[in-house]
Coordinates of C-alpha atoms in Angstrom, one line a residue:
X1 CA -141.2 44.9 119.5
X2 CA -138.2 43.0 118.1
X3 CA -136.7 43.8 114.8
X4 CA -137.7 40.4 113.5
X5 CA -141.4 41.0 114.4
X6 CA -141.2 44.4 112.7
X7 CA -139.7 42.9 109.6
X8 CA -142.3 40.1 109.5
X9 CA -145.3 42.5 109.9
X10 CA -143.9 44.9 107.3
X11 CA -143.5 42.0 104.8
X12 CA -147.1 40.9 105.6
X13 CA -148.5 44.4 104.9
X14 CA -146.8 44.3 101.5
X15 CA -148.2 40.8 100.9
X16 CA -151.7 41.9 101.9
X17 CA -151.5 44.8 99.4
X18 CA -150.8 42.3 96.6
X19 CA -153.0 39.4 97.9
X20 CA -155.3 39.5 94.9
X21 CA -157.6 36.6 94.5
X22 CA -155.7 34.2 96.7
X23 CA -158.6 34.3 99.1
X24 CA -160.6 32.3 96.6
X25 CA -158.2 29.3 96.7
X26 CA -159.9 26.0 97.6
X27 CA -158.9 24.0 100.7
X28 CA -157.8 20.9 98.8
X29 CA -154.5 21.3 97.0
X30 CA -155.0 21.9 93.3
X31 CA -152.3 19.5 92.1
X32 CA -153.4 16.8 94.6
X33 CA -150.0 15.9 96.1
X34 CA -148.1 16.3 99.3
X35 CA -144.4 16.7 100.2
X36 CA -142.9 15.7 103.5
X37 CA -139.5 17.5 103.9
X38 CA -137.2 19.1 106.3
X39 CA -137.7 22.4 108.1
X40 CA -134.1 23.5 107.0
X41 CA -134.3 27.2 105.9
X42 CA -132.2 26.4 102.8
X43 CA -135.0 24.4 101.3
X44 CA -137.8 26.1 99.4
X45 CA -140.2 23.4 98.3
X46 CA -142.3 25.9 96.3
X47 CA -139.2 26.8 94.2
X48 CA -137.6 23.3 93.9
X49 CA -141.0 21.7 93.0
X50 CA -142.4 24.5 90.9
X51 CA -145.3 25.3 93.2
X52 CA -147.6 28.3 93.7
X53 CA -150.0 28.9 96.6
X54 CA -152.8 26.3 96.6
X55 CA -150.9 23.7 94.6
X56 CA -149.7 21.1 97.2
X57 CA -149.5 20.3 100.9
X58 CA -146.0 20.8 102.4
X59 CA -145.4 19.1 105.7
X60 CA -142.1 20.1 107.4
X61 CA -140.3 18.9 110.4
X62 CA -136.7 18.4 111.6
X63 CA -135.1 16.0 109.0
X64 CA -138.3 15.6 107.0
X65 CA -138.9 12.4 109.0
X66 CA -142.0 10.2 108.9
X67 CA -142.9 10.9 112.5
X68 CA -146.4 10.0 113.9
X69 CA -147.4 13.6 113.4
X70 CA -146.2 13.7 109.8
X71 CA -148.1 10.6 109.0
X72 CA -151.2 12.0 110.6
X73 CA -150.9 15.0 108.3
X74 CA -150.4 12.9 105.2
X75 CA -153.5 10.7 106.1
X76 CA -155.6 13.9 106.6
X77 CA -154.2 15.2 103.3
X78 CA -155.4 12.1 101.5
X79 CA -158.6 11.2 103.4
X80 CA -160.1 14.6 103.7
X81 CA -158.4 16.7 101.1
X82 CA -157.8 14.3 98.2
X83 CA -154.0 14.1 97.6
X84 CA -153.1 11.2 95.4
X85 CA -149.3 11.2 95.5
X86 CA -146.7 11.8 98.2
X87 CA -143.0 12.8 98.2
X88 CA -140.6 12.2 101.0
X89 CA -137.6 14.6 100.4
X90 CA -134.6 14.7 102.8
X91 CA -131.5 16.7 101.9
X92 CA -127.7 16.7 102.0
X93 CA -125.8 18.4 104.8
X94 CA -128.8 18.0 107.2
X95 CA -128.3 19.1 110.8
X96 CA -130.1 15.9 111.9
X97 CA -126.9 14.0 110.8
X98 CA -124.8 15.9 113.4
X99 CA -126.0 14.3 116.5
X100 CA -127.6 11.1 118.0
X101 CA -130.6 10.6 120.2
X102 CA -128.2 10.2 123.2
X103 CA -126.4 13.5 122.4
X104 CA -129.6 15.6 122.3
X105 CA -130.9 13.8 125.4
X106 CA -127.6 14.6 127.3
X107 CA -127.6 18.2 126.1
X108 CA -131.2 18.7 127.2
X109 CA -130.6 17.0 130.6
X110 CA -127.8 19.5 131.3
X111 CA -129.4 22.7 130.1
X112 CA -132.3 24.1 128.0
X113 CA -130.0 26.9 126.6
X114 CA -128.9 26.7 122.9
X115 CA -126.0 24.4 122.4
X116 CA -122.9 24.9 120.2
X117 CA -121.0 22.7 117.9
X118 CA -117.3 22.6 117.1
X119 CA -114.8 20.0 115.7
X120 CA -115.3 17.9 118.8
X121 CA -119.1 17.8 118.6
X122 CA -122.0 19.4 120.4
X123 CA -121.6 21.0 123.8
X124 CA -123.6 23.1 126.2
X125 CA -122.7 26.7 126.9
X126 CA -125.4 27.1 129.5
X127 CA -125.9 25.4 132.8
X128 CA -128.7 24.2 135.0
X129 CA -132.4 24.1 134.1
X130 CA -132.2 20.9 132.1
X131 CA -134.9 18.3 131.8
X132 CA -135.1 14.5 131.6
X133 CA -138.2 14.7 129.4
X134 CA -136.0 14.3 126.4
X135 CA -135.5 10.6 127.3
X136 CA -139.1 9.9 126.1
X137 CA -138.8 11.4 122.6
X138 CA -137.6 9.5 119.5
X139 CA -135.5 12.3 118.0
X140 CA -135.4 10.5 114.6
X141 CA -131.8 11.5 113.9
X142 CA -130.2 10.5 110.6
X143 CA -127.2 8.3 110.2
X144 CA -127.2 8.0 106.4
X145 CA -129.5 10.0 104.1
X146 CA -130.5 7.4 101.5
X147 CA -131.3 4.9 104.2
X148 CA -133.4 7.4 106.2
X149 CA -135.4 8.3 103.0
X150 CA -136.0 4.5 102.4
X151 CA -136.9 3.9 106.1
X152 CA -139.4 6.8 106.1
X153 CA -141.1 5.8 102.8
X154 CA -141.3 2.2 104.1
X155 CA -142.8 3.4 107.4
X156 CA -145.4 5.4 105.6
X157 CA -146.2 2.7 103.0
X158 CA -146.8 0.0 105.7
X159 CA -148.7 2.3 108.1
X160 CA -152.2 0.8 108.6
X161 CA -153.9 4.1 107.8
X162 CA -152.2 4.6 104.5
X163 CA -154.0 3.3 101.5
X164 CA -151.9 1.1 99.2
X165 CA -152.9 2.9 96.0
X166 CA -151.0 6.1 97.0
X167 CA -147.5 6.2 95.4
X168 CA -144.8 7.5 97.7
X169 CA -141.6 8.7 96.1
X170 CA -138.3 9.1 97.9
X171 CA -135.8 11.9 97.0
X172 CA -132.8 13.6 98.4
X173 CA -132.4 17.4 97.7
X174 CA -128.8 18.5 97.1
X175 CA -128.3 21.8 99.0
X176 CA -125.3 22.6 96.8
X177 CA -127.0 22.3 93.4
X178 CA -130.8 22.3 94.1
X179 CA -131.2 19.0 92.4
X180 CA -133.7 16.4 93.5
X181 CA -132.1 13.0 93.4
X182 CA -134.3 9.9 93.4
X183 CA -133.6 7.2 95.9
X184 CA -134.8 4.2 93.8
X185 CA -135.1 1.7 96.6
X186 CA -137.3 4.2 98.5
X187 CA -139.6 4.9 95.5
X188 CA -139.8 1.1 94.8
X189 CA -140.9 0.3 98.4
X190 CA -143.4 3.2 98.1
X191 CA -144.9 2.2 94.8
X192 CA -148.7 2.0 94.6
X193 CA -150.1 -1.5 95.0

């Protein structure tokens, strides 16, 4: 067993000992909202949004992007579990800003090993065993944060399965200060109709 597995299972045992009445939480989120944000380990949505277990749905992916799967989750969150407001929260210093679709496709075509980055950009340290399957994925990389928040809120707002009465707010989380910074044009395009 790896050290990580041991650490996780040990932490879980402690969590179970203090689980209390969390088993009585309802499936719908108590505060009736959802957050779409990045998987970056520096972000803790429970802390920056003042949440406890059972409060809200948190949907995370690389970049916090409005992928088809993220929108699927938001629609289920509303349709079956009653959320009434949604937040799209990207963040500063995001890894999705460090490469383009072409860069990741090229890296994966060369090797499936973990790549490295230096002052010249991303490069492979492994060889062989690559795949061309990466050509068929939209990697949803980020060129400029405020624009990506706006694009994602707009994509969600105008998706045919998203009801117009749900407000969608656009924010950028500052990893240096912890502040949520509104992207006004994103919130405007996401306003409830």
